[in-house]
PDB file of C-alpha atoms and ligand atoms in Angstrom:
ATOM      1  CA  UNK A   1     -99.646  58.815 179.194  1.00  0.00           C
ATOM      2  CA  UNK A   2    -102.770  59.478 177.126  1.00  0.00           C
ATOM      3  CA  UNK A   3    -104.213  56.103 176.112  1.00  0.00           C
ATOM      4  CA  UNK A   4    -107.225  55.394 173.897  1.00  0.00           C
ATOM      5  CA  UNK A   5    -109.119  52.198 174.690  1.00  0.00           C
ATOM      6  CA  UNK A   6    -111.844  50.472 172.704  1.00  0.00           C
ATOM      7  CA  UNK A   7    -113.866  47.277 172.942  1.00  0.00           C
ATOM      8  CA  UNK A   8    -116.897  45.488 171.608  1.00  0.00           C
ATOM      9  CA  UNK A   9    -119.748  44.018 173.660  1.00  0.00           C
ATOM     10  CA  UNK A  10    -117.729  40.835 174.356  1.00  0.00           C
ATOM     11  CA  UNK A  11    -115.130  42.781 176.319  1.00  0.00           C
ATOM     12  CA  UNK A  12    -116.846  45.421 178.444  1.00  0.00           C
ATOM     13  CA  UNK A  13    -115.855  43.946 181.810  1.00  0.00           C
ATOM     14  CA  UNK A  14    -112.189  43.517 180.910  1.00  0.00           C
ATOM     15  CA  UNK A  15    -112.117  47.010 179.368  1.00  0.00           C
ATOM     16  CA  UNK A  16    -113.465  48.489 182.624  1.00  0.00           C
ATOM     17  CA  UNK A  17    -110.905  46.531 184.632  1.00  0.00           C
ATOM     18  CA  UNK A  18    -107.995  47.734 182.488  1.00  0.00           C
ATOM     19  CA  UNK A  19    -109.305  51.296 182.424  1.00  0.00           C
ATOM     20  CA  UNK A  20    -109.402  51.384 186.229  1.00  0.00           C
ATOM     21  CA  UNK A  21    -105.961  49.749 186.405  1.00  0.00           C
ATOM     22  CA  UNK A  22    -104.454  52.415 184.121  1.00  0.00           C
ATOM     23  CA  UNK A  23    -106.199  55.348 185.777  1.00  0.00           C
ATOM     24  CA  UNK A  24    -104.919  54.179 189.171  1.00  0.00           C
ATOM     25  CA  UNK A  25    -101.413  54.562 187.700  1.00  0.00           C
ATOM     26  CA  UNK A  26    -102.141  58.141 186.635  1.00  0.00           C
ATOM     27  CA  UNK A  27    -102.747  57.514 182.932  1.00  0.00           C
ATOM     28  CA  UNK A  28    -105.431  59.450 181.086  1.00  0.00           C
ATOM     29  CA  UNK A  29    -107.763  56.935 179.420  1.00  0.00           C
ATOM     30  CA  UNK A  30    -110.023  57.918 176.508  1.00  0.00           C
ATOM     31  CA  UNK A  31    -112.785  55.324 176.295  1.00  0.00           C
ATOM     32  CA  UNK A  32    -114.092  54.886 172.744  1.00  0.00           C
ATOM     33  CA  UNK A  33    -115.572  51.451 173.277  1.00  0.00           C
ATOM     34  CA  UNK A  34    -118.907  49.904 174.066  1.00  0.00           C
ATOM     35  CA  UNK A  35    -120.516  50.473 177.467  1.00  0.00           C
ATOM     36  CA  UNK A  36    -122.208  47.802 179.601  1.00  0.00           C
ATOM     37  CA  UNK A  37    -125.281  46.493 177.757  1.00  0.00           C
ATOM     38  CA  UNK A  38    -124.383  48.200 174.479  1.00  0.00           C
ATOM     39  CA  UNK A  39    -123.749  46.040 171.408  1.00  0.00           C
ATOM     40  CA  UNK A  40    -120.964  47.344 169.196  1.00  0.00           C
ATOM     41  CA  UNK A  41    -119.376  45.614 166.194  1.00  0.00           C
ATOM     42  CA  UNK A  42    -115.588  45.535 166.680  1.00  0.00           C
ATOM     43  CA  UNK A  43    -114.603  47.456 163.502  1.00  0.00           C
ATOM     44  CA  UNK A  44    -116.147  50.594 165.006  1.00  0.00           C
ATOM     45  CA  UNK A  45    -114.022  50.894 168.174  1.00  0.00           C
ATOM     46  CA  UNK A  46    -110.988  49.638 166.207  1.00  0.00           C
ATOM     47  CA  UNK A  47    -111.303  52.486 163.710  1.00  0.00           C
ATOM     48  CA  UNK A  48    -112.017  55.103 166.393  1.00  0.00           C
ATOM     49  CA  UNK A  49    -109.043  54.110 168.561  1.00  0.00           C
ATOM     50  CA  UNK A  50    -106.602  53.628 165.669  1.00  0.00           C
ATOM     51  CA  UNK A  51    -107.493  57.015 164.181  1.00  0.00           C
ATOM     52  CA  UNK A  52    -107.124  58.687 167.577  1.00  0.00           C
ATOM     53  CA  UNK A  53    -103.629  57.236 167.964  1.00  0.00           C
ATOM     54  CA  UNK A  54    -102.443  57.862 164.396  1.00  0.00           C
ATOM     55  CA  UNK A  55    -103.696  61.464 164.521  1.00  0.00           C
ATOM     56  CA  UNK A  56    -101.737  62.087 167.738  1.00  0.00           C
ATOM     57  CA  UNK A  57    -104.802  62.371 169.995  1.00  0.00           C
ATOM     58  CA  UNK A  58    -103.449  59.512 172.109  1.00  0.00           C
ATOM     59  CA  UNK A  59     -99.978  58.006 172.476  1.00  0.00           C
ATOM     60  CA  UNK A  60    -101.092  54.374 172.507  1.00  0.00           C
ATOM     61  CA  UNK A  61    -104.223  52.355 171.810  1.00  0.00           C
ATOM     62  CA  UNK A  62    -105.593  49.275 173.551  1.00  0.00           C
ATOM     63  CA  UNK A  63    -108.280  47.173 171.850  1.00  0.00           C
ATOM     64  CA  UNK A  64    -110.257  44.291 173.312  1.00  0.00           C
ATOM     65  CA  UNK A  65    -112.867  42.044 171.705  1.00  0.00           C
ATOM     66  CA  UNK A  66    -113.712  38.373 172.284  1.00  0.00           C
ATOM     67  CA  UNK A  67    -110.478  37.027 170.811  1.00  0.00           C
ATOM     68  CA  UNK A  68    -108.565  40.193 169.895  1.00  0.00           C
ATOM     69  CA  UNK A  69    -108.482  38.992 166.301  1.00  0.00           C
ATOM     70  CA  UNK A  70    -111.265  40.936 164.589  1.00  0.00           C
ATOM     71  CA  UNK A  71    -110.451  44.172 166.361  1.00  0.00           C
ATOM     72  CA  UNK A  72    -106.728  43.945 165.481  1.00  0.00           C
ATOM     73  CA  UNK A  73    -107.398  43.140 161.821  1.00  0.00           C
ATOM     74  CA  UNK A  74    -109.720  46.158 161.683  1.00  0.00           C
ATOM     75  CA  UNK A  75    -107.241  48.521 163.383  1.00  0.00           C
ATOM     76  CA  UNK A  76    -104.499  47.570 160.950  1.00  0.00           C
ATOM     77  CA  UNK A  77    -106.663  48.856 158.071  1.00  0.00           C
ATOM     78  CA  UNK A  78    -106.094  52.400 159.364  1.00  0.00           C
ATOM     79  CA  UNK A  79    -103.011  53.856 157.702  1.00  0.00           C
ATOM     80  CA  UNK A  80    -100.276  54.403 160.289  1.00  0.00           C
ATOM     81  CA  UNK A  81    -101.638  51.823 162.724  1.00  0.00           C
ATOM     82  CA  UNK A  82     -99.457  48.935 163.855  1.00  0.00           C
ATOM     83  CA  UNK A  83    -101.574  46.697 166.035  1.00  0.00           C
ATOM     84  CA  UNK A  84    -100.449  43.333 167.450  1.00  0.00           C
ATOM     85  CA  UNK A  85    -102.926  40.753 168.696  1.00  0.00           C
ATOM     86  CA  UNK A  86    -101.291  39.065 171.695  1.00  0.00           C
ATOM     87  CA  UNK A  87    -102.210  36.740 174.542  1.00  0.00           C
ATOM     88  CA  UNK A  88     -99.104  36.924 176.729  1.00  0.00           C
ATOM     89  CA  UNK A  89     -96.596  39.576 177.923  1.00  0.00           C
ATOM     90  CA  UNK A  90     -93.530  38.513 175.898  1.00  0.00           C
ATOM     91  CA  UNK A  91     -95.270  39.268 172.610  1.00  0.00           C
ATOM     92  CA  UNK A  92     -96.514  42.551 174.079  1.00  0.00           C
ATOM     93  CA  UNK A  93     -92.911  43.461 174.944  1.00  0.00           C
ATOM     94  CA  UNK A  94     -91.534  42.424 171.545  1.00  0.00           C
ATOM     95  CA  UNK A  95     -94.234  44.169 169.533  1.00  0.00           C
ATOM     96  CA  UNK A  96     -92.923  47.396 171.062  1.00  0.00           C
ATOM     97  CA  UNK A  97     -89.194  46.581 170.966  1.00  0.00           C
ATOM     98  CA  UNK A  98     -89.078  45.275 167.393  1.00  0.00           C
ATOM     99  CA  UNK A  99     -92.277  46.408 165.675  1.00  0.00           C
ATOM    100  CA  UNK A 100     -92.923  49.796 167.290  1.00  0.00           C
ATOM    101  CA  UNK A 101     -96.596  48.906 167.692  1.00  0.00           C
ATOM    102  CA  UNK A 102     -98.771  51.865 168.574  1.00  0.00           C
ATOM    103  CA  UNK A 103    -101.764  49.643 169.350  1.00  0.00           C
ATOM    104  CA  UNK A 104    -102.264  46.301 171.032  1.00  0.00           C
ATOM    105  CA  UNK A 105    -105.225  43.939 171.009  1.00  0.00           C
ATOM    106  CA  UNK A 106    -106.216  40.971 173.131  1.00  0.00           C
ATOM    107  CA  UNK A 107    -109.267  38.845 173.760  1.00  0.00           C
ATOM    108  CA  UNK A 108    -111.504  38.958 176.801  1.00  0.00           C
ATOM    109  CA  UNK A 109    -112.386  35.304 176.123  1.00  0.00           C
ATOM    110  CA  UNK A 110    -108.688  34.407 175.951  1.00  0.00           C
ATOM    111  CA  UNK A 111    -106.879  36.288 178.731  1.00  0.00           C
ATOM    112  CA  UNK A 112    -107.936  36.982 182.296  1.00  0.00           C
ATOM    113  CA  UNK A 113    -107.568  40.300 184.133  1.00  0.00           C
ATOM    114  CA  UNK A 114    -104.103  39.626 185.635  1.00  0.00           C
ATOM    115  CA  UNK A 115    -102.646  38.492 182.330  1.00  0.00           C
ATOM    116  CA  UNK A 116    -104.206  41.512 180.619  1.00  0.00           C
ATOM    117  CA  UNK A 117    -102.511  43.786 183.186  1.00  0.00           C
ATOM    118  CA  UNK A 118     -99.130  42.162 182.481  1.00  0.00           C
ATOM    119  CA  UNK A 119     -99.674  42.570 178.722  1.00  0.00           C
ATOM    120  CA  UNK A 120    -100.569  46.232 179.111  1.00  0.00           C
ATOM    121  CA  UNK A 121     -97.584  46.857 181.439  1.00  0.00           C
ATOM    122  CA  UNK A 122     -95.158  45.553 178.812  1.00  0.00           C
ATOM    123  CA  UNK A 123     -96.892  47.408 176.007  1.00  0.00           C
ATOM    124  CA  UNK A 124     -96.719  50.754 177.818  1.00  0.00           C
ATOM    125  CA  UNK A 125     -93.217  50.532 179.269  1.00  0.00           C
ATOM    126  CA  UNK A 126     -91.127  48.907 176.524  1.00  0.00           C
ATOM    127  CA  UNK A 127     -89.314  51.316 174.187  1.00  0.00           C
ATOM    128  CA  UNK A 128     -88.783  50.705 170.472  1.00  0.00           C
ATOM    129  CA  UNK A 129     -85.209  49.485 169.868  1.00  0.00           C
ATOM    130  CA  UNK A 130     -84.855  51.220 166.486  1.00  0.00           C
ATOM    131  CA  UNK A 131     -81.709  50.315 164.498  1.00  0.00           C
ATOM    132  CA  UNK A 132     -82.322  47.473 162.049  1.00  0.00           C
ATOM    133  CA  UNK A 133     -85.908  47.247 163.275  1.00  0.00           C
ATOM    134  CA  UNK A 134     -86.631  50.790 162.087  1.00  0.00           C
ATOM    135  CA  UNK A 135     -85.880  49.760 158.481  1.00  0.00           C
ATOM    136  CA  UNK A 136     -88.281  46.826 158.771  1.00  0.00           C
ATOM    137  CA  UNK A 137     -91.038  48.924 160.294  1.00  0.00           C
ATOM    138  CA  UNK A 138     -90.583  51.406 157.451  1.00  0.00           C
ATOM    139  CA  UNK A 139     -90.941  48.512 154.994  1.00  0.00           C
ATOM    140  CA  UNK A 140     -94.211  47.527 156.679  1.00  0.00           C
ATOM    141  CA  UNK A 141     -95.552  51.048 156.404  1.00  0.00           C
ATOM    142  CA  UNK A 142     -94.511  51.260 152.751  1.00  0.00           C
ATOM    143  CA  UNK A 143     -96.550  48.155 151.901  1.00  0.00           C
ATOM    144  CA  UNK A 144     -99.592  50.422 151.732  1.00  0.00           C
ATOM    145  CA  UNK A 145     -98.062  52.294 148.818  1.00  0.00           C
ATOM    146  CA  UNK A 146     -97.085  49.167 146.905  1.00  0.00           C
ATOM    147  CA  UNK A 147    -100.317  47.199 146.908  1.00  0.00           C
ATOM    148  CA  UNK A 148    -100.617  45.118 143.805  1.00  0.00           C
ATOM    149  CA  UNK A 149    -101.497  41.492 143.122  1.00  0.00           C
ATOM    150  CA  UNK A 150     -99.380  41.328 139.927  1.00  0.00           C
TER     151      UNK A 150
HETATM  152  C1  RB5 B 201    -118.148  38.818 169.052  1.00  0.00           C
HETATM  153  O1  RB5 B 201    -118.990  37.765 169.364  1.00  0.00           O
HETATM  154  C2  RB5 B 201    -116.793  38.279 168.590  1.00  0.00           C
HETATM  155  O2  RB5 B 201    -116.904  37.748 167.321  1.00  0.00           O
HETATM  156  C3  RB5 B 201    -115.741  39.364 168.642  1.00  0.00           C
HETATM  157  O3  RB5 B 201    -115.672  39.876 169.933  1.00  0.00           O
HETATM  158  C4  RB5 B 201    -114.326  38.959 168.299  1.00  0.00           C
HETATM  159  O4  RB5 B 201    -113.941  37.825 168.996  1.00  0.00           O
HETATM  160  C5  RB5 B 201    -114.013  38.854 166.868  1.00  0.00           C
HETATM  161  O5  RB5 B 201    -112.847  38.717 166.453  1.00  0.00           O
END
């Protein structure tokens, strides 16, 4: 699978660990995140990875910052992105099965390398269930068109 990955300066080590983990499984990993010693504000890699996924340049996106929070909020600003911020594998599984997430985020200050591997495994292998969930996902995506505070 072609996977885009992005991170800020708080998550370089975990990004490198996950990149190696995925490449060892034969995935193609496009690294759009910060390198060792490079400071990068999380909205930048979030936008780059989300746009790569939404445009079809990658099948899935993985985002890592300190907590996963800022980078997931940023990714969800890109139209077509559905990014879940998770810290354990069950949510990673369900965000695919019920929410058809095309991106996932987690925090390098929250999860360790083994937990991150389990999260990524669920995210990459769980199919979307469709059915009633498809209608709800469509409702999410239509929220963009119906923005109003009235
Ligand atoms: C950077 O220090 C930190 O704020 C960032 O990685 C992330 O945790 C924000 O949500």
